[in-house]
Coordinates of C-alpha atoms in Angstrom, one line a residue:
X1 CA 19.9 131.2 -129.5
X2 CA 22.8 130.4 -127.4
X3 CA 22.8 127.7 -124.6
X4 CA 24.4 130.5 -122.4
X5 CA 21.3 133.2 -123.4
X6 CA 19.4 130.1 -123.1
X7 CA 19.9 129.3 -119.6
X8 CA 20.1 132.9 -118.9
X9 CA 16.8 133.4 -120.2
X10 CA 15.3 130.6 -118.4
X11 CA 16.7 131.5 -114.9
X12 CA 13.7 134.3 -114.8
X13 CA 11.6 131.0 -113.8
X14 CA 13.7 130.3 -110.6
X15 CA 12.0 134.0 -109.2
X16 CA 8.1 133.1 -110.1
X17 CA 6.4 130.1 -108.7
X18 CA 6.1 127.0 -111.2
X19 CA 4.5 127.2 -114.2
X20 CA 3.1 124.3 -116.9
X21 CA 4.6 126.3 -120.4
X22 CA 6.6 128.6 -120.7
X23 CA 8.0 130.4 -123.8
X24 CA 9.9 133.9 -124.7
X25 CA 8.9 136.0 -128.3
X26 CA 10.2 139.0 -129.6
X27 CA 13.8 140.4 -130.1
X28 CA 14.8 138.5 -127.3
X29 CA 15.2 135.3 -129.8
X30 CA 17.9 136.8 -132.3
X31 CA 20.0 138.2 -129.2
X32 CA 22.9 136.0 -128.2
X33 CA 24.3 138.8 -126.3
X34 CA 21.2 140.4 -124.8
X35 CA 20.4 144.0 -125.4
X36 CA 19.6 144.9 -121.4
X37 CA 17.6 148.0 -122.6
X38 CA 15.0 146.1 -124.4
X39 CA 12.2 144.3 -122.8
X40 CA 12.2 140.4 -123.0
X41 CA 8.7 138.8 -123.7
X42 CA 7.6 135.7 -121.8
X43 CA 4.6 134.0 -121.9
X44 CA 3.5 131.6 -118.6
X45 CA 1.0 129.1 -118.7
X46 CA -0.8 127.6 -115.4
X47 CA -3.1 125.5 -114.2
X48 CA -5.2 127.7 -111.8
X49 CA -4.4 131.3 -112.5
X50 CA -5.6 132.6 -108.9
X51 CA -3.3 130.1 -107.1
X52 CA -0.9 131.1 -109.2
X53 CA -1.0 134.8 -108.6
X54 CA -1.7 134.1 -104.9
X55 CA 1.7 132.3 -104.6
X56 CA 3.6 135.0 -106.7
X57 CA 2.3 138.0 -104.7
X58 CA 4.3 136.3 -101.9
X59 CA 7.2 136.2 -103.6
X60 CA 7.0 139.3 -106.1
X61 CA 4.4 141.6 -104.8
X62 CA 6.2 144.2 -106.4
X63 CA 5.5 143.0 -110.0
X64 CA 1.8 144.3 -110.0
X65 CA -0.2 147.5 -110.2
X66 CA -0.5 148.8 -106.6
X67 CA -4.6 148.9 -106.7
X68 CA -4.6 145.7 -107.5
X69 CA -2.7 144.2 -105.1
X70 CA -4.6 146.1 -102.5
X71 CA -8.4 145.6 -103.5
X72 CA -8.5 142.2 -104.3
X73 CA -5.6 140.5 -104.7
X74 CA -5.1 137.5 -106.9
X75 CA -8.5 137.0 -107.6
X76 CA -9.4 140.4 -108.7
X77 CA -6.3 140.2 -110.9
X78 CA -7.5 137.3 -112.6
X79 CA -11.1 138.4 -113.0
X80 CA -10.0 141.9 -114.9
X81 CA -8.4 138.9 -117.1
X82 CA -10.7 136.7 -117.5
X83 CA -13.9 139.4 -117.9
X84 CA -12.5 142.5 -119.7
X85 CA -9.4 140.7 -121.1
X86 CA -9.0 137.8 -123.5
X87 CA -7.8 135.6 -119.9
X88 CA -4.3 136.9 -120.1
X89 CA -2.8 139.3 -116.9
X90 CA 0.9 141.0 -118.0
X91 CA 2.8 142.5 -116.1
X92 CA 5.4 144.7 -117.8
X93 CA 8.6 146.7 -117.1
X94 CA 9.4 144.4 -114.0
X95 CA 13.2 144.8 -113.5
X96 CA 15.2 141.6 -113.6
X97 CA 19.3 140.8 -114.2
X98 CA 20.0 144.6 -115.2
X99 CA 17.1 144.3 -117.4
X100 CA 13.7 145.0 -117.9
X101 CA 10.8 141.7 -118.6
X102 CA 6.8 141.4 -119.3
X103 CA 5.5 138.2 -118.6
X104 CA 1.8 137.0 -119.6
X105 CA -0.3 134.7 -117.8
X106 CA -2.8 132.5 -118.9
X107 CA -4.6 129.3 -117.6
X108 CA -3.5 126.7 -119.8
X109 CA -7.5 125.5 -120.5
X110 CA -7.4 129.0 -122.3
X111 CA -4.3 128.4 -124.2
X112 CA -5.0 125.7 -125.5
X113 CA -8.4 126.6 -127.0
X114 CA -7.2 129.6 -128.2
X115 CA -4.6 127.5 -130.1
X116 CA -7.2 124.8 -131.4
X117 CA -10.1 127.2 -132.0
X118 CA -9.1 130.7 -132.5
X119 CA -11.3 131.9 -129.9
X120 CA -9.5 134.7 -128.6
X121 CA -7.0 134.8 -131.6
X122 CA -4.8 136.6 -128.9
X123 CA -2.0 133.9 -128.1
X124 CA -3.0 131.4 -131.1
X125 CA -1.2 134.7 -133.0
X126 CA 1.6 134.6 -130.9
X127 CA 2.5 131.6 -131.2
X128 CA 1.9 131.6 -135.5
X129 CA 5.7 133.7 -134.8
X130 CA 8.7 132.1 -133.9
X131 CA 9.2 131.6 -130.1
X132 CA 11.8 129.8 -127.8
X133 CA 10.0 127.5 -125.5
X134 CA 11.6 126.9 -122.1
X135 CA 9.0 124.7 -120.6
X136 CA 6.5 122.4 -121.9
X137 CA 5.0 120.0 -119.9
X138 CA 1.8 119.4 -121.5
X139 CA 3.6 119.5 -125.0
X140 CA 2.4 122.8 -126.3
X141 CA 4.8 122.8 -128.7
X142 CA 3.2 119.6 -131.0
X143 CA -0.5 120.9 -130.0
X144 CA 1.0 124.0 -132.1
X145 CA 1.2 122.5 -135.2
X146 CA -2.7 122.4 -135.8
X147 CA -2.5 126.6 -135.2
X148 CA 0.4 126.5 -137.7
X149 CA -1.5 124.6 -140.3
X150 CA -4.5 126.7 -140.0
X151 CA -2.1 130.1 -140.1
X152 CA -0.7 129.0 -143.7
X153 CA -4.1 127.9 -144.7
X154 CA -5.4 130.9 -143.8
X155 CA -2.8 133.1 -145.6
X156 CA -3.0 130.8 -148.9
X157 CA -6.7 132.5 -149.2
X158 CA -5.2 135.4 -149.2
X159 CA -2.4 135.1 -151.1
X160 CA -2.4 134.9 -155.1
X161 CA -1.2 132.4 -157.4
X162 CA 2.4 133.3 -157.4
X163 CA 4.2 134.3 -154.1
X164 CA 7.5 134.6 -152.2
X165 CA 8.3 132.6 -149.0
X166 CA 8.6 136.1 -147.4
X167 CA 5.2 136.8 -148.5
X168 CA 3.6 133.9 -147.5
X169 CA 5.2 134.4 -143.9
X170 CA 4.0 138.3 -144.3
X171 CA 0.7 136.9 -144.7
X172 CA 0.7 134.4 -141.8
X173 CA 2.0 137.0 -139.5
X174 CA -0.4 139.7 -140.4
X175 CA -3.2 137.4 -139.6
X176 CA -3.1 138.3 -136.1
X177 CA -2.8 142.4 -136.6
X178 CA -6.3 142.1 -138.9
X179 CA -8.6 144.7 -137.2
X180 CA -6.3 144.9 -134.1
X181 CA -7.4 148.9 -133.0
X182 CA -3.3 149.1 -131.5
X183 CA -2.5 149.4 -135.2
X184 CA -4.0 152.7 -136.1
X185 CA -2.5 154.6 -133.3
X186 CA 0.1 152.6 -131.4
X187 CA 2.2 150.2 -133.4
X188 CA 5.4 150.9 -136.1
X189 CA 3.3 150.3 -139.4
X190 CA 6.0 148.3 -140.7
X191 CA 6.0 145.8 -137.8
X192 CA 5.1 143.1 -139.9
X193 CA 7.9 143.3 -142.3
X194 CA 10.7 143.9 -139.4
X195 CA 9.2 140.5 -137.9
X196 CA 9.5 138.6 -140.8
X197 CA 12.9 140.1 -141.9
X198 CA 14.2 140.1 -138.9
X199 CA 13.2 136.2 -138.1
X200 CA 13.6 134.9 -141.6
X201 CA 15.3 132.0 -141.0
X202 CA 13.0 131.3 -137.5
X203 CA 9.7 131.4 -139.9
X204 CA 11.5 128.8 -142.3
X205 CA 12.3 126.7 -139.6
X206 CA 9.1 126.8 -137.9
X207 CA 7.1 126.6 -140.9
X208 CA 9.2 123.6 -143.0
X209 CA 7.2 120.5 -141.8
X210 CA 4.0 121.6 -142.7
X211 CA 4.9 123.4 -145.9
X212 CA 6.2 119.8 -146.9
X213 CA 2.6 118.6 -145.9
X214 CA 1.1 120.7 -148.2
X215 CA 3.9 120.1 -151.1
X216 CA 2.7 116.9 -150.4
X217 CA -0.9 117.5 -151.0
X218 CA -0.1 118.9 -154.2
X219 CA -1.7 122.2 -152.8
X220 CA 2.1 124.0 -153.2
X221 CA 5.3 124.0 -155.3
X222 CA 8.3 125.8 -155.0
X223 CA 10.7 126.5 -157.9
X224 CA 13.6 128.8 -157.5
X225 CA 16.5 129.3 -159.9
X226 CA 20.2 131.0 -160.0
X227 CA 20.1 131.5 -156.1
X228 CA 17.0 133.7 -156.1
X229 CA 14.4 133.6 -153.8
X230 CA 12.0 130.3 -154.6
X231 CA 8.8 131.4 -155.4
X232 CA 5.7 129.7 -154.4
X233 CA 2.9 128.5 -156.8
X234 CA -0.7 127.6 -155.4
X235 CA -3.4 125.1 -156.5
X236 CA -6.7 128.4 -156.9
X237 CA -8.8 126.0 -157.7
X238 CA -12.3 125.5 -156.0
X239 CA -11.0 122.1 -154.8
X240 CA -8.1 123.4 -153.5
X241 CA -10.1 126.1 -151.5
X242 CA -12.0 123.7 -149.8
X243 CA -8.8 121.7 -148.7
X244 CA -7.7 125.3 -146.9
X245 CA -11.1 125.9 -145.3
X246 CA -11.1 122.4 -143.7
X247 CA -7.5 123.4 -142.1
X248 CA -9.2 126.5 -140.2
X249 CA -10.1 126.4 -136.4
X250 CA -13.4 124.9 -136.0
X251 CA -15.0 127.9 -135.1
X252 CA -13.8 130.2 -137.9
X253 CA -15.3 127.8 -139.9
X254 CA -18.9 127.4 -138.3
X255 CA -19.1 131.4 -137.7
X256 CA -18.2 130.7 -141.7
X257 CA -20.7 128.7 -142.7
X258 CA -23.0 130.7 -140.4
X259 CA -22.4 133.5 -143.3
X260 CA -22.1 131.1 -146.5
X261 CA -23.9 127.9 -145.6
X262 CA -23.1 124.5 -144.4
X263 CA -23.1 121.2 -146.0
X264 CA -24.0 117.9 -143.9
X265 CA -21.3 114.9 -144.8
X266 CA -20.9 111.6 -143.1
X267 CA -17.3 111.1 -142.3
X268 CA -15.5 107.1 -143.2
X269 CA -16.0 107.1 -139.0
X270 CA -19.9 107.7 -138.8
X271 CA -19.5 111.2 -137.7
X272 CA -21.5 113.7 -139.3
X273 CA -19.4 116.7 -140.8
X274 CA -20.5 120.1 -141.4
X275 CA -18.7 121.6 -144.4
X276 CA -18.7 125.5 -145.8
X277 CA -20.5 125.9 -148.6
X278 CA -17.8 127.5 -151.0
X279 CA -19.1 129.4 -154.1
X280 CA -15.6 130.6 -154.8
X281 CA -12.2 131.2 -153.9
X282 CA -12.7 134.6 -153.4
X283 CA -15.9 134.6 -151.6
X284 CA -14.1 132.1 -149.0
X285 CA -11.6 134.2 -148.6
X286 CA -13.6 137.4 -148.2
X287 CA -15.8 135.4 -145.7
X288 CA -13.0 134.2 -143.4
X289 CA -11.2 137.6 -143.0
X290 CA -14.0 139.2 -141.8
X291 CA -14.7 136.7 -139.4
X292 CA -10.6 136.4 -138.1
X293 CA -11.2 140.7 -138.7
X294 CA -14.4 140.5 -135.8
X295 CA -12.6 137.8 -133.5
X296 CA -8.9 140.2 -133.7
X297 CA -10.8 143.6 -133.4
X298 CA -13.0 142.4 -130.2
X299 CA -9.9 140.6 -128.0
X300 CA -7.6 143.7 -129.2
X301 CA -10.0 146.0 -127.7
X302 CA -10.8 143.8 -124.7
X303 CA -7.3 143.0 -123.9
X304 CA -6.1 146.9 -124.6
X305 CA -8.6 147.7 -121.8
X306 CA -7.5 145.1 -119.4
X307 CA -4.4 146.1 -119.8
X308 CA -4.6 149.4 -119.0
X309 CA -6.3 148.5 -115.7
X310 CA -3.3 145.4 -114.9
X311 CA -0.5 148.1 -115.0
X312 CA -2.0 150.8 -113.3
X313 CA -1.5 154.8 -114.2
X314 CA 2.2 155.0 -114.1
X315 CA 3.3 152.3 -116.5
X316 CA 0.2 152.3 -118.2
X317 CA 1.0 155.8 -119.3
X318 CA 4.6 154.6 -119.9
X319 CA 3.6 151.6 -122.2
X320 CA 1.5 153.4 -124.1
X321 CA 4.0 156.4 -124.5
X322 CA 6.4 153.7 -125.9
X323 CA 4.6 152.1 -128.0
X324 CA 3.3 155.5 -129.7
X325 CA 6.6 156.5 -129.9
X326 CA 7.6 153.7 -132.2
X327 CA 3.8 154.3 -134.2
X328 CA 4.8 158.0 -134.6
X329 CA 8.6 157.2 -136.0
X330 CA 7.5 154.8 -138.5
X331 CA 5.0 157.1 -139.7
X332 CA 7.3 160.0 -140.0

């Protein structure tokens, strides 16, 4: 991205009140010269969502669903959030520099679980795809590295011996679309591949450091040869499964051991450990997809839901119209 479609980009800021992180996804990241006809994607972090929301009904009142605005205000908009949704209010087709935006909100407590613990699996996924951060003041950014590490641990399970870097980012992406509902009725079925194709070189450079970590670790090799794409050969060893399952968010890995068993260890610290109890390779990797399947399928519903209610009838209507739009042409 450009420093002019950079600064563009992050002038949307000067309009909202002041937020703790902020970051844009989508097709907005490969467009130096924006395509004003496409919506650009921003996520907002804050400190005290209400406030927040108070401030920016002052200065864009016009950004929210009427019935909101008029039964409760700021606080009812972040209660639909917080108790239907997975914490997160959007506000879509607001109308900005010839163009159209959706911005989420989110307290930043709730980000940074999600992030560290997959609780929600709603914004930790988000941000397992390349994004453009414009503000970071509690240095989101490095927190993400954990979420990244756990992503390509979680795909590895999942993946077999032999692989493709494309692949392996297939996988990683995907991770967050497991047992989401919007994908039987309201998303292109080949999103995933248009992501990763269409972000190639944003995965590779998102994804480099830890890779190298787990080069490192002797858990990964990459050969390639005669300019073709490198494949990717993985350690399937029990040993190696273990290593993978100790990279997962803490609570995949107790609502894991809930299902397989747990192990007591005493750390070099003192602390006591709980570890999975790992029969196999496969049975690990059976476990944790049902369990990232449960977390994706509850939020997607939840959030879909919330949704629905944030916008209000018109452009609730009109988002969903869209989005079937795109489910129906890849289909066809």
């Amino acid at each position: 991205m450009d420093k002019e479609n950079k600064a563009q980009l992050s002038s949307f800021l000067q309009v909202l009140p002041p937020v703790e992180f902020c970051c844009i996804y989508g097709s907005a990241l490969h467009q130096n010269n924006r395509d004003k006809s496409s919506m650009v994607d921003y996520i907002l972090g804050v400190s005290d969502p209400v406030q927040w929301h108070s401030e920016n009904l002052k200065m864009n009142r016009d950004h929210y669903a009427s019935w909101m605005v008029y039964l409760g205000g700021a606080k009812l908009i972040t209660q639909v959030a917080d108790e239907i949704g997975v914490g997160v209010h959007f506000n879509p087709f607001v109308t900005w520099n010839d163009g159209m935006v959706k911005y989420g909100v989110v307290r930043m407590h709730d980000l940074v679980e999600d992030i560290l613990n997959w609780e929600r699996f709603y914004l930790s996924g988000r941000l397992q795809k390349p994004v453009h951060i414009l503000a970071d003041n509690l240095d989101i950014g490095i927190l993400n590295s954990v979420n990244l590490r756990a992503a390509i641990s979680a795909a590895l399970l999942l993946l077999p011996s032999k692989f493709t870097e494309e692949d392996l980012y297939a996988k990683i992406c995907s991770l967050s679309y497991m047992g989401d509902l919007r994908m039987l009725f309201a998303e292109d079925r080949n999103k995933v591949m248009k992501i990763v194709q269409g972000q190639f070189d944003l995965f590779q450079t998102m994804y480099g450091p830890p890779l190298d970590e787990y080069v490192a670790k002797d858990l990964l090799r990459f050969s390639s040869s005669g300019g073709q794409p490198a494949h990717i050969y993985q350690d399937c060893g029990l040993s190696a499964a273990h290593s993978l399952v100790s990279y997962l968010p803490p609570m995949v890995r107790s609502q894991m051991g809930r299902k397989l068993g747990e192990n007591e260890k005493m750390s070099a610290s003192g602390r006591v450990i709980h570890e999975v109890v790992i029969g196999s390779r496969e049975e690990a990797a059976t476990c944790m997809q049902k369990v990232v399947r449960r977390i994706v399928m509850v939020s997607s519903a939840r959030q879909a839901v919330s949704g629905l209610l944030a916008v209000g009838g018109v452009n609730a209507a009109r988002y969903l119209g869209s989005k079937m739009h795109k489910a129906w042409k890849s289909w066809t």
